[in-house]
PDB file of C-alpha atoms in Angstrom:
ATOM      1  CA  MET A 190       0.000   0.000   0.000  1.00 50.00           C
ATOM      2  CA  GLY A 191       1.276   3.456  -0.889  1.00 52.00           C
ATOM      3  CA  PRO A 192       1.561   6.402   1.479  1.00 50.00           C
ATOM      4  CA  PRO A 193      -1.763   7.903   2.601  1.00 49.00           C
ATOM      5  CA  LEU A 194      -2.873  11.062   0.847  1.00 50.00           C
ATOM      6  CA  ALA A 195      -4.122  13.122   3.753  1.00 48.00           C
ATOM      7  CA  GLY A 196      -3.899  16.427   1.876  1.00 46.00           C
ATOM      8  CA  ALA A 197      -6.576  15.698  -0.757  1.00 43.00           C
ATOM      9  CA  PRO A 198      -9.563  17.956  -0.061  1.00 46.00           C
ATOM     10  CA  ARG A 199     -12.559  15.669  -0.280  1.00 81.00           C
ATOM     11  CA  VAL A 200     -13.171  12.117   0.801  1.00 87.00           C
ATOM     12  CA  LEU A 201     -14.082  10.718  -2.645  1.00 88.00           C
ATOM     13  CA  GLU A 202     -11.143  12.456  -4.287  1.00 88.00           C
ATOM     14  CA  ARG A 203      -8.773  11.235  -1.581  1.00 89.00           C
ATOM     15  CA  GLN A 204     -10.132   7.684  -1.943  1.00 90.00           C
ATOM     16  CA  LEU A 205      -9.745   7.850  -5.753  1.00 90.00           C
ATOM     17  CA  LEU A 206      -6.125   8.963  -5.480  1.00 91.00           C
ATOM     18  CA  GLN A 207      -5.385   6.423  -2.749  1.00 92.00           C
ATOM     19  CA  ALA A 208      -6.810   3.642  -4.930  1.00 90.00           C
ATOM     20  CA  ALA A 209      -4.512   4.833  -7.764  1.00 90.00           C
ATOM     21  CA  VAL A 210      -1.486   4.798  -5.441  1.00 89.00           C
ATOM     22  CA  ASP A 211      -2.423   1.362  -4.077  1.00 91.00           C
ATOM     23  CA  GLY A 212      -3.094  -0.025  -7.560  1.00 89.00           C
ATOM     24  CA  ASP A 213      -6.574  -1.201  -6.508  1.00 90.00           C
ATOM     25  CA  LEU A 214      -8.311  -1.077  -9.902  1.00 90.00           C
ATOM     26  CA  ARG A 215     -11.712  -2.301  -8.663  1.00 93.00           C
ATOM     27  CA  ARG A 216     -11.858   0.339  -5.933  1.00 92.00           C
ATOM     28  CA  PHE A 217     -10.500   2.961  -8.348  1.00 89.00           C
ATOM     29  CA  LYS A 218     -13.278   2.253 -10.875  1.00 91.00           C
ATOM     30  CA  GLY A 219     -15.845   2.528  -8.073  1.00 91.00           C
ATOM     31  CA  MET A 220     -14.458   5.921  -7.080  1.00 90.00           C
ATOM     32  CA  VAL A 221     -14.528   7.073 -10.738  1.00 91.00           C
ATOM     33  CA  THR A 222     -18.214   6.116 -10.955  1.00 90.00           C
ATOM     34  CA  ALA A 223     -18.978   7.880  -7.670  1.00 90.00           C
ATOM     35  CA  LEU A 224     -17.097  11.052  -8.686  1.00 89.00           C
ATOM     36  CA  ASP A 225     -18.755  11.159 -12.103  1.00 86.00           C
ATOM     37  CA  ALA A 226     -22.157  10.867 -10.392  1.00 86.00           C
ATOM     38  CA  GLY A 227     -23.881   9.773 -13.601  1.00 87.00           C
ATOM     39  CA  LYS A 228     -22.790  12.796 -15.641  1.00 90.00           C
ATOM     40  CA  GLY A 229     -21.179  10.607 -18.304  1.00 86.00           C
ATOM     41  CA  CYS A 230     -17.801  12.394 -18.076  1.00 85.00           C
ATOM     42  CA  PRO A 231     -15.558  10.053 -16.068  1.00 89.00           C
ATOM     43  CA  ARG A 232     -12.356  11.295 -17.711  1.00 85.00           C
ATOM     44  CA  GLU A 233     -13.062  14.897 -16.760  1.00 89.00           C
ATOM     45  CA  ALA A 234     -13.991  13.848 -13.225  1.00 88.00           C
ATOM     46  CA  VAL A 235     -10.658  12.006 -12.846  1.00 87.00           C
ATOM     47  CA  GLU A 236      -8.555  14.731 -14.489  1.00 86.00           C
ATOM     48  CA  ALA A 237     -10.038  17.324 -12.119  1.00 86.00           C
ATOM     49  CA  VAL A 238      -8.698  15.488  -9.080  1.00 87.00           C
ATOM     50  CA  LYS A 239      -5.138  16.441  -8.101  1.00 85.00           C
ATOM     51  CA  HIS A 240      -2.877  15.988  -5.114  1.00 80.00           C
ATOM     52  CA  ASP A 241       0.037  18.388  -4.911  1.00 79.00           C
ATOM     53  CA  GLY A 242      -0.428  19.030  -8.611  1.00 78.00           C
ATOM     54  CA  ALA A 243      -0.295  15.341  -9.567  1.00 82.00           C
ATOM     55  CA  GLY A 244      -3.276  13.530 -11.018  1.00 86.00           C
ATOM     56  CA  ALA A 245      -4.299   9.895 -10.607  1.00 88.00           C
ATOM     57  CA  LEU A 246      -2.203   8.827 -13.613  1.00 88.00           C
ATOM     58  CA  HIS A 247       0.903  10.504 -12.205  1.00 85.00           C
ATOM     59  CA  LEU A 248       0.424   8.853  -8.823  1.00 87.00           C
ATOM     60  CA  ALA A 249      -0.298   5.412 -10.279  1.00 89.00           C
ATOM     61  CA  ALA A 250       2.673   5.667 -12.660  1.00 86.00           C
ATOM     62  CA  ARG A 251       5.041   6.673  -9.837  1.00 84.00           C
ATOM     63  CA  GLN A 252       4.070   3.518  -7.954  1.00 85.00           C
ATOM     64  CA  GLY A 253       4.247   1.319 -11.072  1.00 85.00           C
ATOM     65  CA  ARG A 254       0.524   0.481 -10.932  1.00 88.00           C
ATOM     66  CA  THR A 255       0.201  -0.683 -14.532  1.00 87.00           C
ATOM     67  CA  PRO A 256      -3.458  -1.886 -14.427  1.00 89.00           C
ATOM     68  CA  VAL A 257      -4.653   1.497 -13.116  1.00 89.00           C
ATOM     69  CA  CYS A 258      -2.484   3.320 -15.674  1.00 89.00           C
ATOM     70  CA  ALA A 259      -3.820   1.121 -18.476  1.00 88.00           C
ATOM     71  CA  TYR A 260      -7.421   1.793 -17.394  1.00 89.00           C
ATOM     72  CA  LEU A 261      -6.821   5.543 -17.259  1.00 88.00           C
ATOM     73  CA  VAL A 262      -5.103   5.691 -20.643  1.00 88.00           C
ATOM     74  CA  GLU A 263      -6.911   3.021 -22.639  1.00 87.00           C
ATOM     75  CA  GLU A 264     -10.446   3.256 -21.296  1.00 86.00           C
ATOM     76  CA  LEU A 265     -10.818   6.771 -19.921  1.00 88.00           C
ATOM     77  CA  ARG A 266      -8.365   8.287 -22.454  1.00 87.00           C
ATOM     78  CA  VAL A 267      -6.671  10.458 -19.819  1.00 84.00           C
ATOM     79  CA  ASP A 268      -4.023  12.729 -21.368  1.00 75.00           C
ATOM     80  CA  VAL A 269      -0.669  10.943 -20.986  1.00 75.00           C
ATOM     81  CA  ASN A 270       1.185  14.161 -21.770  1.00 71.00           C
ATOM     82  CA  ALA A 271      -0.420  16.146 -18.956  1.00 68.00           C
ATOM     83  CA  MET A 272       2.194  17.590 -16.633  1.00 62.00           C
ATOM     84  CA  ASP A 273       2.081  17.784 -12.891  1.00 56.00           C
ATOM     85  CA  ASP A 274       3.225  20.893 -11.019  1.00 53.00           C
ATOM     86  CA  SER A 275       6.870  19.757 -11.367  1.00 56.00           C
ATOM     87  CA  ASP A 276       6.600  19.655 -15.207  1.00 57.00           C
ATOM     88  CA  VAL A 277       6.840  15.867 -15.273  1.00 57.00           C
ATOM     89  CA  THR A 278       4.675  14.123 -17.861  1.00 60.00           C
ATOM     90  CA  ASN A 279       3.043  10.757 -17.382  1.00 59.00           C
ATOM     91  CA  ASP A 280       5.324   9.392 -20.111  1.00 64.00           C
ATOM     92  CA  ASP A 281       8.301  10.551 -18.022  1.00 64.00           C
ATOM     93  CA  LEU A 282       6.876   8.752 -15.006  1.00 60.00           C
ATOM     94  CA  GLU A 283       6.248   5.578 -16.979  1.00 68.00           C
ATOM     95  CA  LEU A 284       9.816   5.720 -18.263  1.00 71.00           C
ATOM     96  CA  GLN A 285      11.101   6.197 -14.708  1.00 71.00           C
ATOM     97  CA  THR A 286       8.970   3.286 -13.552  1.00 68.00           C
ATOM     98  CA  ALA A 287      10.256   1.091 -16.379  1.00 74.00           C
ATOM     99  CA  ARG A 288      13.846   2.034 -15.524  1.00 77.00           C
ATOM    100  CA  ARG A 289      13.261   1.329 -11.842  1.00 76.00           C
ATOM    101  CA  HIS A 290      11.712  -2.047 -12.696  1.00 80.00           C
ATOM    102  CA  LYS A 291      14.680  -2.884 -14.968  1.00 82.00           C
ATOM    103  CA  ALA A 292      17.120  -1.836 -12.239  1.00 79.00           C
ATOM    104  CA  GLU A 293      15.282  -4.011  -9.689  1.00 83.00           C
ATOM    105  CA  GLN A 294      15.501  -6.968 -12.081  1.00 86.00           C
ATOM    106  CA  GLU A 295      19.227  -6.374 -12.573  1.00 85.00           C
ATOM    107  CA  VAL A 296      19.748  -6.144  -8.816  1.00 85.00           C
ATOM    108  CA  GLY A 297      17.903  -9.454  -8.441  1.00 86.00           C
ATOM    109  CA  THR A 298      20.067 -11.033 -11.127  1.00 88.00           C
ATOM    110  CA  LEU A 299      23.223  -9.708  -9.481  1.00 87.00           C
ATOM    111  CA  LYS A 300      22.101 -11.094  -6.108  1.00 90.00           C
ATOM    112  CA  GLU A 301      21.556 -14.526  -7.678  1.00 91.00           C
ATOM    113  CA  GLU A 302      24.966 -14.383  -9.353  1.00 92.00           C
ATOM    114  CA  ARG A 303      26.539 -13.351  -6.057  1.00 90.00           C
ATOM    115  CA  LYS A 304      24.970 -16.346  -4.302  1.00 91.00           C
ATOM    116  CA  LYS A 305      26.320 -18.647  -7.020  1.00 91.00           C
ATOM    117  CA  LEU A 306      29.770 -17.098  -6.701  1.00 88.00           C
ATOM    118  CA  GLU A 307      29.668 -17.453  -2.926  1.00 90.00           C
ATOM    119  CA  CYS A 308      28.792 -21.145  -3.327  1.00 90.00           C
ATOM    120  CA  SER A 309      31.610 -21.546  -5.842  1.00 89.00           C
ATOM    121  CA  PHE A 310      33.980 -19.745  -3.495  1.00 89.00           C
ATOM    122  CA  ALA A 311      32.990 -22.049  -0.636  1.00 90.00           C
ATOM    123  CA  THR A 312      33.584 -25.081  -2.865  1.00 90.00           C
ATOM    124  CA  LEU A 313      36.980 -23.707  -3.888  1.00 91.00           C
ATOM    125  CA  ASN A 314      37.907 -23.159  -0.238  1.00 91.00           C
ATOM    126  CA  GLU A 315      37.005 -26.780   0.532  1.00 92.00           C
ATOM    127  CA  GLU A 316      39.118 -27.979  -2.390  1.00 93.00           C
ATOM    128  CA  LYS A 317      41.976 -25.734  -1.242  1.00 92.00           C
ATOM    129  CA  LYS A 318      41.860 -27.313   2.233  1.00 92.00           C
ATOM    130  CA  LYS A 319      41.924 -30.793   0.688  1.00 92.00           C
ATOM    131  CA  LEU A 320      44.905 -29.828  -1.465  1.00 92.00           C
ATOM    132  CA  GLU A 321      46.706 -28.356   1.535  1.00 92.00           C
ATOM    133  CA  CYS A 322      46.202 -31.646   3.389  1.00 90.00           C
ATOM    134  CA  SER A 323      47.497 -33.552   0.356  1.00 91.00           C
ATOM    135  CA  VAL A 324      50.535 -31.281   0.121  1.00 91.00           C
ATOM    136  CA  ALA A 325      51.264 -31.813   3.824  1.00 90.00           C
ATOM    137  CA  SER A 326      50.996 -35.586   3.357  1.00 90.00           C
ATOM    138  CA  LEU A 327      53.298 -35.452   0.340  1.00 89.00           C
ATOM    139  CA  LYS A 328      55.859 -33.422   2.307  1.00 90.00           C
ATOM    140  CA  GLU A 329      55.832 -36.052   5.058  1.00 90.00           C
ATOM    141  CA  GLU A 330      56.296 -38.813   2.481  1.00 88.00           C
ATOM    142  CA  LYS A 331      59.155 -36.855   0.898  1.00 86.00           C
ATOM    143  CA  LYS A 332      60.923 -36.610   4.260  1.00 87.00           C
ATOM    144  CA  LYS A 333      60.562 -40.379   4.758  1.00 86.00           C
ATOM    145  CA  LEU A 334      61.975 -41.002   1.287  1.00 81.00           C
ATOM    146  CA  GLU A 335      64.885 -38.646   1.977  1.00 84.00           C
ATOM    147  CA  TYR A 336      65.737 -40.676   5.109  1.00 83.00           C
ATOM    148  CA  TYR A 337      65.525 -43.938   3.147  1.00 81.00           C
ATOM    149  CA  VAL A 338      67.717 -42.546   0.356  1.00 80.00           C
ATOM    150  CA  ALA A 339      70.227 -41.235   2.888  1.00 82.00           C
ATOM    151  CA  ASP A 340      70.357 -44.681   4.555  1.00 81.00           C
ATOM    152  CA  LEU A 341      70.776 -46.360   1.157  1.00 79.00           C
ATOM    153  CA  LEU A 342      73.571 -43.979   0.205  1.00 78.00           C
ATOM    154  CA  LYS A 343      75.341 -44.733   3.495  1.00 80.00           C
ATOM    155  CA  LEU A 344      74.969 -48.446   2.835  1.00 79.00           C
ATOM    156  CA  ALA A 345      76.164 -48.010  -0.730  1.00 76.00           C
ATOM    157  CA  HIS A 346      79.196 -46.015   0.433  1.00 74.00           C
ATOM    158  CA  VAL A 347      80.020 -48.716   2.973  1.00 73.00           C
ATOM    159  CA  GLN A 348      79.552 -51.341   0.274  1.00 78.00           C
ATOM    160  CA  LYS A 349      81.793 -49.359  -2.097  1.00 76.00           C
ATOM    161  CA  ASP A 350      84.546 -49.159   0.514  1.00 76.00           C
ATOM    162  CA  LYS A 351      84.255 -52.917   1.130  1.00 75.00           C
ATOM    163  CA  MET A 352      84.366 -53.598  -2.610  1.00 74.00           C
ATOM    164  CA  LYS A 353      87.476 -51.444  -2.890  1.00 76.00           C
ATOM    165  CA  GLU A 354      89.120 -53.423  -0.095  1.00 75.00           C
ATOM    166  CA  ILE A 355      88.190 -56.698  -1.786  1.00 72.00           C
ATOM    167  CA  VAL A 356      89.587 -55.464  -5.111  1.00 70.00           C
ATOM    168  CA  ASP A 357      92.735 -54.328  -3.351  1.00 74.00           C
ATOM    169  CA  ILE A 358      93.087 -57.678  -1.652  1.00 74.00           C
ATOM    170  CA  CYS A 359      92.453 -59.558  -4.880  1.00 75.00           C
ATOM    171  CA  GLY A 360      94.892 -57.357  -6.748  1.00 67.00           C
ATOM    172  CA  GLU A 361      97.775 -58.108  -4.382  1.00 59.00           C
TER     173      GLU A 361
END
């Protein structure tokens, strides 16, 4: 529900504008009928109602109330180029609403992409931890192998010295 329009002068006019802000098309149509009072000029009755210089179409467009805007433009033929007191046309408001809607969609898309990236990041962190554990295990295995190789080299050196002694003995 949009902000209440306490400044509108009469009850029916205030209810009409509030229905436009809220996007309540059924209530809005009822207010149009009541304001027209059987005169057969619903468009004029609606266009005569303003709040701070903005008509029902301006207010509905600012809130993105497409069904109310469509009713006003397509059925009542309200002037879409009418300006409010700030020289903003209804087309300007519809463009602003469309841009806001597009921006909200893009924000939603970016939020979804962020969630996916966060999930990917979490998965990468898990994989990183697994790799770090693997690296630590490999380092331990390397140390063991270095000890084995060192022991084998010592044994080989001892064996080489013994072989040299045997060759020396055999050569004498």
